[in-house]
């Protein structure tokens, strides 16, 4: 019997990429590939790249070069690039990076096994010529669902009008394709948290962002597919799901109901075995009272608001093709905290945008000082090819951008530390994510995975990963919290694990 082919998936970038990697893993395992964690143990190393900003692209190139260094020193025979950077640059990336044995776009995902086998056998699969994926679906959202079957949409299952049924003898732990556009999926780690893709693409035209050009127009997944995938994840031991897309507040607009998220969230919260449902990537300009009500009042749906503010000075926001201002944003936060005082809020901001004045920067600082955000990401502006902002005049000198980035970053670090200190005395429900010699760590409801800090429990005897613990915050370490399990919490958790 021939030795089975092995493949390792190396994932960079956001949670959406992580979901795409697990879909690729599901397809490959269903076709007979063995998945391994270490690229050095794989015949093929597949690097799922990020193409968002320059730093992320550099990390992706570094990962490809690192994997290439394994060739000739062990089992690894080929290195293949997939993901956003591969989709965005296609043949240009292949020419600039000959170390990659293949550059595969989203259209190749349905045939990923054949593509890798061709490359592994010494063949060549020509990299695609990049195209504007916004043009692949109708302009009208209402017409997109009928056209979606012919378009490759990572996370939405096979791009075919009559997809082949999944094999009846799927390996244990592989999600079955339960609908006409439901993907196979294989979890790549044992975390009690998993992301679920709610939609793909984006219809917004922010002047600094290239994502819609290579991720395409916005299209929702059907609620039944989201529910079925969530049920499968819960059966795999997942305790928290995080709904991800480029813009969750637009969910349902192409399905005839812009309020579909409000009805879907309570259904997800009722899935057996789940403890928490979290929603990420919310647009402030699209927030509506009903959605705020559901996010702040539905059991197991955490009051967590990942709001993409980007700035607060009106002039800068208009140049970004965005809406709002400091006072409107603060009013939105007041509304949220009026319904859920403990709500978690995070956001990202760009400083040094073309034309940004000292007064604009001061306005942003006014917002940050009043917003009481739990987590803040700050980025210095840089041109992204193909974006409107790259053509703007009044560009700031790189030294000025760097100075403003350092200044606002220091302010952000101070403010999130202060916000953490405000939580001392609060009771938090901590999902345990790691238990080792360094301690017991988890996250509260106001903390998303990897981005918003964590909670160190002062006692963790008998605890294991995936347990939910009620604890009182007794201290802070920067953005992180230190919490003491409440009487009976450990005993209840231990009993739940029996």
Short mmCIF file of C-alpha atoms in Angstrom, two decimals:
data_model
loop_
_atom_site.label_atom_id
_atom_site.label_comp_id
_atom_site.label_asym_id
_atom_site.label_seq_id
_atom_site.Cartn_x
_atom_site.Cartn_y
_atom_site.Cartn_z
CA UNK A 1 0.00 0.00 0.00
CA UNK A 2 1.47 3.40 -0.97
CA UNK A 3 2.34 5.78 1.85
CA UNK A 4 -0.42 8.30 2.51
CA UNK A 5 0.18 11.90 1.51
CA UNK A 6 0.68 14.38 4.34
CA UNK A 7 -0.13 18.09 4.46
CA UNK A 8 0.34 20.86 7.03
CA UNK A 9 -1.68 24.09 7.05
CA UNK A 10 0.05 27.22 8.32
CA UNK A 11 -2.48 30.00 8.94
CA UNK A 12 -1.78 33.72 9.14
CA UNK A 13 -4.13 36.66 9.52
CA UNK A 14 -7.64 36.85 10.90
CA UNK A 15 -10.22 34.40 12.20
CA UNK A 16 -11.79 34.23 8.75
CA UNK A 17 -8.57 32.72 7.44
CA UNK A 18 -8.64 30.19 10.28
CA UNK A 19 -12.10 29.05 9.15
CA UNK A 20 -10.88 28.80 5.56
CA UNK A 21 -7.94 26.65 6.68
CA UNK A 22 -10.28 24.27 8.48
CA UNK A 23 -12.41 24.03 5.33
CA UNK A 24 -9.32 23.19 3.28
CA UNK A 25 -8.34 20.65 5.93
CA UNK A 26 -11.77 19.06 5.69
CA UNK A 27 -11.59 18.77 1.92
CA UNK A 28 -8.09 17.29 2.04
CA UNK A 29 -8.82 14.76 4.76
CA UNK A 30 -11.99 13.63 2.99
CA UNK A 31 -9.82 12.98 -0.06
CA UNK A 32 -7.33 10.83 1.83
CA UNK A 33 -4.63 13.24 3.00
CA UNK A 34 -3.17 12.97 6.48
CA UNK A 35 -3.07 16.27 8.35
CA UNK A 36 0.02 17.02 10.43
CA UNK A 37 0.77 20.01 12.65
CA UNK A 38 4.42 20.56 11.78
CA UNK A 39 5.34 21.60 8.23
CA UNK A 40 8.59 19.62 8.61
CA UNK A 41 6.50 16.43 8.82
CA UNK A 42 4.44 17.19 5.72
CA UNK A 43 4.89 16.37 2.06
CA UNK A 44 3.23 19.71 1.29
CA UNK A 45 3.17 22.84 3.46
CA UNK A 46 0.16 25.02 2.63
CA UNK A 47 0.54 28.60 3.87
CA UNK A 48 -2.78 30.45 4.19
CA UNK A 49 -1.60 34.01 3.66
CA UNK A 50 -2.92 37.43 4.70
CA UNK A 51 -3.03 40.27 2.19
CA UNK A 52 -4.49 43.05 4.32
CA UNK A 53 -1.61 45.42 5.18
CA UNK A 54 2.10 45.56 4.48
CA UNK A 55 3.16 44.01 7.80
CA UNK A 56 0.79 41.07 7.33
CA UNK A 57 2.03 40.52 3.80
CA UNK A 58 5.61 40.48 5.04
CA UNK A 59 4.69 37.89 7.66
CA UNK A 60 3.12 35.77 4.94
CA UNK A 61 6.22 35.94 2.75
CA UNK A 62 8.41 35.10 5.76
CA UNK A 63 6.23 32.05 6.50
CA UNK A 64 6.53 30.86 2.90
CA UNK A 65 10.32 31.28 2.95
CA UNK A 66 10.57 29.49 6.29
CA UNK A 67 8.59 26.56 4.91
CA UNK A 68 10.73 26.55 1.78
CA UNK A 69 13.85 26.19 3.93
CA UNK A 70 12.52 22.79 5.03
CA UNK A 71 12.80 21.36 1.54
CA UNK A 72 15.79 19.11 1.18
CA UNK A 73 16.19 18.68 4.94
CA UNK A 74 13.27 16.42 5.73
CA UNK A 75 9.97 15.24 4.35
CA UNK A 76 8.73 18.55 2.89
CA UNK A 77 8.75 18.50 -0.89
CA UNK A 78 6.54 21.45 -1.81
CA UNK A 79 5.32 24.79 -0.43
CA UNK A 80 2.03 26.25 -1.64
CA UNK A 81 0.52 29.70 -1.02
CA UNK A 82 -3.24 30.10 -0.60
CA UNK A 83 -5.36 32.77 1.06
CA UNK A 84 -5.85 36.48 0.56
CA UNK A 85 -2.34 37.38 -0.55
CA UNK A 86 -2.34 34.55 -3.08
CA UNK A 87 -5.76 35.62 -4.34
CA UNK A 88 -4.85 39.30 -4.46
CA UNK A 89 -1.58 38.97 -6.36
CA UNK A 90 -1.78 35.61 -8.17
CA UNK A 91 0.82 35.27 -10.90
CA UNK A 92 2.66 38.41 -9.71
CA UNK A 93 3.30 36.70 -6.37
CA UNK A 94 4.36 33.51 -8.15
CA UNK A 95 6.88 35.45 -10.21
CA UNK A 96 8.18 37.47 -7.26
CA UNK A 97 8.42 34.43 -4.99
CA UNK A 98 9.71 31.43 -6.97
CA UNK A 99 10.29 29.62 -3.66
CA UNK A 100 6.53 28.90 -3.65
CA UNK A 101 5.83 25.81 -5.74
CA UNK A 102 2.25 26.93 -6.25
CA UNK A 103 0.06 30.00 -5.77
CA UNK A 104 -3.61 29.01 -5.53
CA UNK A 105 -6.58 31.37 -5.50
CA UNK A 106 -10.05 30.89 -4.08
CA UNK A 107 -11.22 29.28 -7.33
CA UNK A 108 -8.77 26.43 -6.65
CA UNK A 109 -10.16 25.56 -3.21
CA UNK A 110 -12.81 23.14 -4.49
CA UNK A 111 -10.06 21.16 -6.23
CA UNK A 112 -7.37 21.64 -3.59
CA UNK A 113 -6.49 17.94 -3.43
CA UNK A 114 -5.90 17.66 -7.18
CA UNK A 115 -3.93 20.91 -7.19
CA UNK A 116 -1.60 19.73 -4.42
CA UNK A 117 -1.16 16.30 -6.00
CA UNK A 118 -0.19 17.92 -9.31
CA UNK A 119 2.38 20.12 -7.58
CA UNK A 120 3.69 17.24 -5.46
CA UNK A 121 4.15 15.15 -8.60
CA UNK A 122 6.34 17.83 -10.17
CA UNK A 123 3.65 19.39 -12.30
CA UNK A 124 2.80 23.06 -12.55
CA UNK A 125 -0.52 24.71 -11.90
CA UNK A 126 -0.44 28.19 -13.38
CA UNK A 127 -1.20 30.96 -10.89
CA UNK A 128 -4.30 32.97 -11.71
CA UNK A 129 -4.47 36.51 -13.01
CA UNK A 130 -6.00 38.61 -10.20
CA UNK A 131 -9.43 40.11 -10.84
CA UNK A 132 -11.85 42.33 -8.99
CA UNK A 133 -14.06 39.80 -7.22
CA UNK A 134 -16.71 42.46 -6.57
CA UNK A 135 -17.73 41.99 -10.19
CA UNK A 136 -18.47 38.27 -9.87
CA UNK A 137 -21.84 38.75 -8.18
CA UNK A 138 -24.78 41.03 -9.11
CA UNK A 139 -24.76 44.60 -7.83
CA UNK A 140 -28.15 44.04 -6.21
CA UNK A 141 -27.77 42.01 -2.98
CA UNK A 142 -31.20 40.45 -3.55
CA UNK A 143 -29.93 38.75 -6.72
CA UNK A 144 -26.72 37.31 -5.28
CA UNK A 145 -27.91 34.10 -3.65
CA UNK A 146 -29.11 32.68 -6.97
CA UNK A 147 -25.77 33.51 -8.61
CA UNK A 148 -23.55 32.32 -5.78
CA UNK A 149 -23.45 28.68 -6.88
CA UNK A 150 -21.07 29.55 -9.70
CA UNK A 151 -18.66 31.62 -7.57
CA UNK A 152 -15.97 30.27 -5.26
CA UNK A 153 -16.80 31.57 -1.77
CA UNK A 154 -14.49 30.24 0.95
CA UNK A 155 -16.57 29.14 3.92
CA UNK A 156 -19.70 28.68 1.83
CA UNK A 157 -19.00 25.20 0.54
CA UNK A 158 -18.54 23.96 -3.04
CA UNK A 159 -18.91 26.35 -5.95
CA UNK A 160 -21.11 24.14 -8.08
CA UNK A 161 -24.78 24.02 -8.96
CA UNK A 162 -24.95 20.32 -8.07
CA UNK A 163 -22.07 19.61 -5.70
CA UNK A 164 -20.90 16.07 -5.28
CA UNK A 165 -22.18 14.52 -2.03
CA UNK A 166 -19.63 14.01 0.71
CA UNK A 167 -18.36 10.44 1.09
CA UNK A 168 -20.47 8.33 3.42
CA UNK A 169 -17.40 7.08 5.30
CA UNK A 170 -15.99 10.43 6.38
CA UNK A 171 -13.20 10.26 8.97
CA UNK A 172 -14.30 10.78 12.55
CA UNK A 173 -14.31 14.45 13.52
CA UNK A 174 -14.93 15.76 10.02
CA UNK A 175 -17.96 17.99 9.58
CA UNK A 176 -20.33 16.67 6.93
CA UNK A 177 -21.51 19.02 4.19
CA UNK A 178 -25.08 19.29 5.45
CA UNK A 179 -26.47 21.67 2.84
CA UNK A 180 -26.03 22.68 -0.79
CA UNK A 181 -23.34 25.22 0.19
CA UNK A 182 -22.18 23.87 3.55
CA UNK A 183 -18.44 23.11 3.63
CA UNK A 184 -16.59 20.14 4.95
CA UNK A 185 -14.55 21.21 7.96
CA UNK A 186 -11.85 19.70 10.16
CA UNK A 187 -10.82 21.40 13.38
CA UNK A 188 -7.09 22.08 13.51
CA UNK A 189 -6.79 22.53 17.28
CA UNK A 190 -8.53 21.50 20.47
CA UNK A 191 -9.52 24.99 21.60
CA UNK A 192 -12.93 25.35 23.27
CA UNK A 193 -13.49 28.35 20.99
CA UNK A 194 -14.21 28.27 17.26
CA UNK A 195 -15.09 30.84 14.64
CA UNK A 196 -18.10 30.41 12.37
CA UNK A 197 -18.28 32.33 9.13
CA UNK A 198 -21.51 34.29 8.90
CA UNK A 199 -20.89 35.88 5.52
CA UNK A 200 -18.17 36.74 3.01
CA UNK A 201 -17.13 39.91 1.28
CA UNK A 202 -18.02 43.54 1.86
CA UNK A 203 -20.10 46.18 0.07
CA UNK A 204 -18.57 49.13 1.89
CA UNK A 205 -16.07 51.23 -0.01
CA UNK A 206 -13.74 52.52 2.69
CA UNK A 207 -11.05 54.47 0.85
CA UNK A 208 -8.16 52.78 2.69
CA UNK A 209 -9.27 49.16 2.32
CA UNK A 210 -8.57 46.73 -0.52
CA UNK A 211 -10.37 43.73 1.01
CA UNK A 212 -13.57 43.93 -1.11
CA UNK A 213 -11.53 43.74 -4.31
CA UNK A 214 -10.16 40.30 -3.46
CA UNK A 215 -12.84 39.00 -1.07
CA UNK A 216 -15.73 40.15 -3.25
CA UNK A 217 -19.18 41.55 -2.61
CA UNK A 218 -21.10 40.78 0.55
CA UNK A 219 -23.03 37.52 0.63
CA UNK A 220 -24.63 35.86 3.64
CA UNK A 221 -24.54 32.19 4.51
CA UNK A 222 -27.96 30.69 5.03
CA UNK A 223 -29.06 30.46 8.68
CA UNK A 224 -29.51 26.68 8.42
CA UNK A 225 -25.87 26.23 7.37
CA UNK A 226 -24.66 28.44 10.22
CA UNK A 227 -26.81 26.53 12.71
CA UNK A 228 -25.75 23.10 11.46
CA UNK A 229 -22.08 23.99 11.59
CA UNK A 230 -22.50 25.39 15.10
CA UNK A 231 -24.23 22.20 16.26
CA UNK A 232 -21.37 20.14 14.85
CA UNK A 233 -18.79 22.33 16.60
CA UNK A 234 -20.65 21.94 19.89
CA UNK A 235 -20.58 18.17 19.41
CA UNK A 236 -16.79 18.48 19.03
CA UNK A 237 -16.58 20.11 22.47
CA UNK A 238 -16.63 23.77 21.46
CA UNK A 239 -18.05 26.00 24.21
CA UNK A 240 -17.88 29.38 22.50
CA UNK A 241 -18.44 30.35 18.90
CA UNK A 242 -17.45 33.67 17.38
CA UNK A 243 -19.38 34.81 14.33
CA UNK A 244 -17.00 36.32 11.79
CA UNK A 245 -17.25 38.07 8.44
CA UNK A 246 -16.08 41.35 6.95
CA UNK A 247 -19.28 43.01 8.24
CA UNK A 248 -21.70 41.12 10.46
CA UNK A 249 -24.14 44.03 10.74
CA UNK A 250 -25.06 43.53 7.05
CA UNK A 251 -26.03 39.89 7.58
CA UNK A 252 -29.29 38.97 5.89
CA UNK A 253 -29.61 41.93 3.53
CA UNK A 254 -29.19 39.59 0.54
CA UNK A 255 -31.64 37.11 2.08
CA UNK A 256 -34.45 39.63 2.32
CA UNK A 257 -34.14 40.49 6.01
CA UNK A 258 -31.55 42.93 7.33
CA UNK A 259 -32.64 41.94 10.87
CA UNK A 260 -31.89 38.26 10.33
CA UNK A 261 -29.01 38.33 12.83
CA UNK A 262 -31.43 39.33 15.57
CA UNK A 263 -33.47 36.16 15.01
CA UNK A 264 -30.47 33.88 14.40
CA UNK A 265 -28.61 34.73 17.62
CA UNK A 266 -31.23 33.29 20.02
CA UNK A 267 -31.32 30.08 17.97
CA UNK A 268 -27.53 29.75 18.16
CA UNK A 269 -27.64 30.36 21.90
CA UNK A 270 -29.96 27.36 22.30
CA UNK A 271 -27.52 24.91 20.69
CA UNK A 272 -26.85 22.16 23.21
CA UNK A 273 -23.39 22.32 24.76
CA UNK A 274 -22.62 25.94 23.87
CA UNK A 275 -21.86 28.37 26.68
CA UNK A 276 -21.24 31.56 24.72
CA UNK A 277 -22.02 33.16 21.37
CA UNK A 278 -19.92 36.16 20.36
CA UNK A 279 -20.35 38.50 17.40
CA UNK A 280 -17.36 40.30 15.89
CA UNK A 281 -16.86 42.93 13.16
CA UNK A 282 -19.73 45.36 13.68
CA UNK A 283 -20.07 48.61 11.74
CA UNK A 284 -21.06 51.60 13.95
CA UNK A 285 -23.03 53.22 11.12
CA UNK A 286 -25.14 50.06 10.74
CA UNK A 287 -25.92 49.41 14.40
CA UNK A 288 -29.65 49.37 15.08
CA UNK A 289 -31.67 49.34 18.32
CA UNK A 290 -32.99 45.81 17.83
CA UNK A 291 -29.51 44.36 17.37
CA UNK A 292 -28.24 46.16 20.47
CA UNK A 293 -31.21 44.75 22.41
CA UNK A 294 -30.46 41.17 21.33
CA UNK A 295 -26.73 41.51 22.03
CA UNK A 296 -27.34 42.87 25.51
CA UNK A 297 -30.29 40.74 26.67
CA UNK A 298 -30.06 37.24 25.15
CA UNK A 299 -28.76 34.55 27.54
CA UNK A 300 -25.43 33.09 26.33
CA UNK A 301 -25.04 35.84 23.72
CA UNK A 302 -22.31 37.97 25.26
CA UNK A 303 -22.66 41.77 25.34
CA UNK A 304 -19.54 42.26 23.27
CA UNK A 305 -19.17 45.02 20.67
CA UNK A 306 -16.30 44.87 18.19
CA UNK A 307 -17.03 48.25 16.61
CA UNK A 308 -14.96 49.44 13.67
CA UNK A 309 -14.65 53.17 14.47
CA UNK A 310 -11.30 53.78 12.65
CA UNK A 311 -11.30 57.48 13.70
CA UNK A 312 -13.67 60.04 15.19
CA UNK A 313 -12.79 63.33 13.48
CA UNK A 314 -15.56 64.02 10.92
CA UNK A 315 -13.20 65.26 8.20
CA UNK A 316 -11.00 62.18 8.42
CA UNK A 317 -13.99 59.84 8.50
CA UNK A 318 -15.48 61.43 5.37
CA UNK A 319 -12.13 61.06 3.58
CA UNK A 320 -12.22 57.41 4.63
CA UNK A 321 -15.72 57.12 3.12
CA UNK A 322 -17.13 56.46 6.56
CA UNK A 323 -19.73 58.06 8.80
CA UNK A 324 -20.08 59.36 12.34
CA UNK A 325 -18.19 61.60 14.70
CA UNK A 326 -17.01 61.69 18.31
CA UNK A 327 -20.34 62.65 19.87
CA UNK A 328 -22.38 60.13 17.86
CA UNK A 329 -19.96 57.37 18.74
CA UNK A 330 -20.04 58.26 22.43
CA UNK A 331 -23.83 58.32 22.30
CA UNK A 332 -23.80 54.82 20.80
CA UNK A 333 -21.56 53.59 23.62
CA UNK A 334 -23.82 55.23 26.19
CA UNK A 335 -26.80 53.41 24.69
CA UNK A 336 -24.99 50.08 24.86
CA UNK A 337 -23.81 50.54 28.45
CA UNK A 338 -27.23 51.79 29.49
CA UNK A 339 -28.51 48.31 28.63
CA UNK A 340 -25.41 46.33 29.70
CA UNK A 341 -23.00 48.27 31.94
CA UNK A 342 -20.49 45.40 31.84
CA UNK A 343 -20.45 45.24 28.02
CA UNK A 344 -17.08 44.77 26.38
CA UNK A 345 -16.11 47.15 23.58
CA UNK A 346 -13.05 47.07 21.34
CA UNK A 347 -12.06 48.97 18.22
CA UNK A 348 -9.26 49.75 15.76
CA UNK A 349 -8.03 53.16 14.65
CA UNK A 350 -5.87 54.54 11.85
CA UNK A 351 -3.68 57.56 12.56
CA UNK A 352 -1.75 59.64 10.05
CA UNK A 353 -4.43 59.36 7.36
CA UNK A 354 -3.85 61.76 4.42
CA UNK A 355 -4.90 65.26 5.46
CA UNK A 356 -5.20 64.42 9.17
CA UNK A 357 -4.52 67.61 11.15
CA UNK A 358 -3.39 68.15 14.72
CA UNK A 359 -6.98 69.14 15.49
CA UNK A 360 -8.21 65.85 14.02
CA UNK A 361 -5.76 63.96 16.21
CA UNK A 362 -6.96 65.88 19.26
CA UNK A 363 -10.54 64.97 18.36
CA UNK A 364 -9.58 61.30 18.23
CA UNK A 365 -7.93 61.63 21.63
CA UNK A 366 -11.13 63.22 22.98
CA UNK A 367 -13.07 60.20 21.81
CA UNK A 368 -10.60 57.68 23.21
CA UNK A 369 -10.58 59.40 26.59
CA UNK A 370 -14.38 59.30 26.77
CA UNK A 371 -15.03 55.89 25.23
CA UNK A 372 -13.68 53.58 27.98
CA UNK A 373 -12.77 50.86 25.49
CA UNK A 374 -11.57 47.48 26.72
CA UNK A 375 -9.18 46.92 23.81
CA UNK A 376 -7.73 49.32 21.26
CA UNK A 377 -5.75 48.57 18.12
CA UNK A 378 -3.83 51.47 16.56
CA UNK A 379 -2.29 51.43 13.09
CA UNK A 380 -0.28 53.99 11.20
CA UNK A 381 -1.60 54.79 7.75
CA UNK A 382 0.24 53.43 4.73
CA UNK A 383 -0.85 53.31 1.10
CA UNK A 384 -2.52 50.13 -0.08
CA UNK A 385 -2.34 49.67 -3.82
CA UNK A 386 -5.65 49.81 -5.60
CA UNK A 387 -7.35 51.90 -2.93
CA UNK A 388 -8.79 55.39 -3.32
CA UNK A 389 -6.72 56.74 -0.44
CA UNK A 390 -3.50 55.81 -2.22
CA UNK A 391 -4.35 58.51 -4.78
CA UNK A 392 -4.99 61.22 -2.19
CA UNK A 393 -2.82 64.29 -1.86
CA UNK A 394 -1.76 65.78 1.49
CA UNK A 395 0.07 62.62 2.54
CA UNK A 396 1.83 62.99 5.88
CA UNK A 397 5.56 62.32 6.19
CA UNK A 398 6.38 58.84 7.43
CA UNK A 399 8.09 60.36 10.48
CA UNK A 400 4.91 62.24 11.38
CA UNK A 401 2.80 59.09 10.98
CA UNK A 402 5.24 57.12 13.14
CA UNK A 403 5.21 59.83 15.82
CA UNK A 404 1.43 59.94 15.93
CA UNK A 405 1.25 56.15 16.00
CA UNK A 406 3.60 56.00 18.98
CA UNK A 407 1.73 58.76 20.79
CA UNK A 408 -1.76 57.28 20.33
CA UNK A 409 -0.50 53.78 21.08
CA UNK A 410 0.87 54.96 24.44
CA UNK A 411 -2.45 56.65 25.20
CA UNK A 412 -4.36 53.51 24.20
CA UNK A 413 -2.22 51.32 26.45
CA UNK A 414 -2.86 53.63 29.38
CA UNK A 415 -6.61 53.82 28.72
CA UNK A 416 -7.20 50.07 28.39
CA UNK A 417 -5.25 49.55 31.62
CA UNK A 418 -7.53 52.07 33.32
CA UNK A 419 -10.59 50.32 31.90
CA UNK A 420 -9.34 47.00 33.25
CA UNK A 421 -8.94 48.58 36.70
CA UNK A 422 -12.58 49.70 36.53
CA UNK A 423 -13.53 46.01 36.41
CA UNK A 424 -11.95 45.22 39.78
CA UNK A 425 -14.80 43.95 41.96
CA UNK A 426 -16.88 42.73 39.00
CA UNK A 427 -18.01 39.13 38.72
CA UNK A 428 -16.87 37.56 35.46
CA UNK A 429 -17.61 34.23 33.83
CA UNK A 430 -14.29 32.85 32.66
CA UNK A 431 -13.95 30.22 29.94
CA UNK A 432 -10.76 28.30 30.79
CA UNK A 433 -8.45 28.04 27.79
CA UNK A 434 -5.12 26.89 29.20
CA UNK A 435 -4.02 25.00 32.30
CA UNK A 436 -0.29 24.50 32.82
CA UNK A 437 2.60 25.22 35.16
CA UNK A 438 2.25 28.94 34.42
CA UNK A 439 -1.31 29.02 35.76
CA UNK A 440 -4.92 28.82 34.71
CA UNK A 441 -5.92 31.33 32.05
CA UNK A 442 -9.18 32.08 30.32
CA UNK A 443 -11.35 34.91 29.06
CA UNK A 444 -14.31 36.82 30.34
CA UNK A 445 -17.36 37.71 28.26
CA UNK A 446 -15.83 41.08 27.37
CA UNK A 447 -12.68 39.51 25.90
CA UNK A 448 -12.45 38.01 22.41
CA UNK A 449 -9.81 35.39 21.61
CA UNK A 450 -6.24 36.62 21.06
CA UNK A 451 -7.08 40.34 20.82
CA UNK A 452 -8.55 41.57 24.09
CA UNK A 453 -6.45 40.26 26.95
CA UNK A 454 -7.16 37.38 29.31
CA UNK A 455 -7.99 36.44 32.89
CA UNK A 456 -5.57 34.72 35.30
CA UNK A 457 -7.42 32.66 37.89
CA UNK A 458 -5.83 32.68 41.34
CA UNK A 459 -6.95 29.11 41.96
CA UNK A 460 -7.55 26.35 39.48
CA UNK A 461 -7.35 23.01 41.23
CA UNK A 462 -9.43 20.47 39.33
CA UNK A 463 -10.05 22.80 36.39
CA UNK A 464 -9.57 21.80 32.77
CA UNK A 465 -9.76 23.51 29.42
CA UNK A 466 -13.34 24.26 28.41
CA UNK A 467 -14.71 24.81 31.90
CA UNK A 468 -16.72 27.94 32.71
CA UNK A 469 -15.84 29.50 36.07
CA UNK A 470 -17.52 32.33 37.95
CA UNK A 471 -14.90 34.57 39.50
CA UNK A 472 -14.41 37.98 41.10
CA UNK A 473 -11.86 40.37 39.62
CA UNK A 474 -9.29 41.21 42.30
CA UNK A 475 -6.50 42.81 40.29
CA UNK A 476 -5.09 43.72 36.89
CA UNK A 477 -1.92 43.34 34.88
CA UNK A 478 -2.25 45.94 32.14
CA UNK A 479 -5.23 44.91 30.03
CA UNK A 480 -5.35 41.47 31.70
CA UNK A 481 -7.42 40.68 34.78
CA UNK A 482 -6.64 38.63 37.86
CA UNK A 483 -9.73 36.91 39.27
CA UNK A 484 -10.53 34.71 42.25
CA UNK A 485 -13.03 31.86 41.69
CA UNK A 486 -16.11 32.29 43.84
CA UNK A 487 -17.05 29.80 46.51
CA UNK A 488 -18.66 26.78 44.93
CA UNK A 489 -17.58 27.69 41.40
CA UNK A 490 -14.71 25.19 41.29
CA UNK A 491 -16.80 22.49 42.88
CA UNK A 492 -19.62 23.05 40.39
CA UNK A 493 -17.16 23.03 37.52
CA UNK A 494 -15.58 19.80 38.78
CA UNK A 495 -19.02 18.22 39.13
CA UNK A 496 -19.92 19.32 35.58
CA UNK A 497 -16.88 17.51 34.25
CA UNK A 498 -17.82 14.14 35.72
#
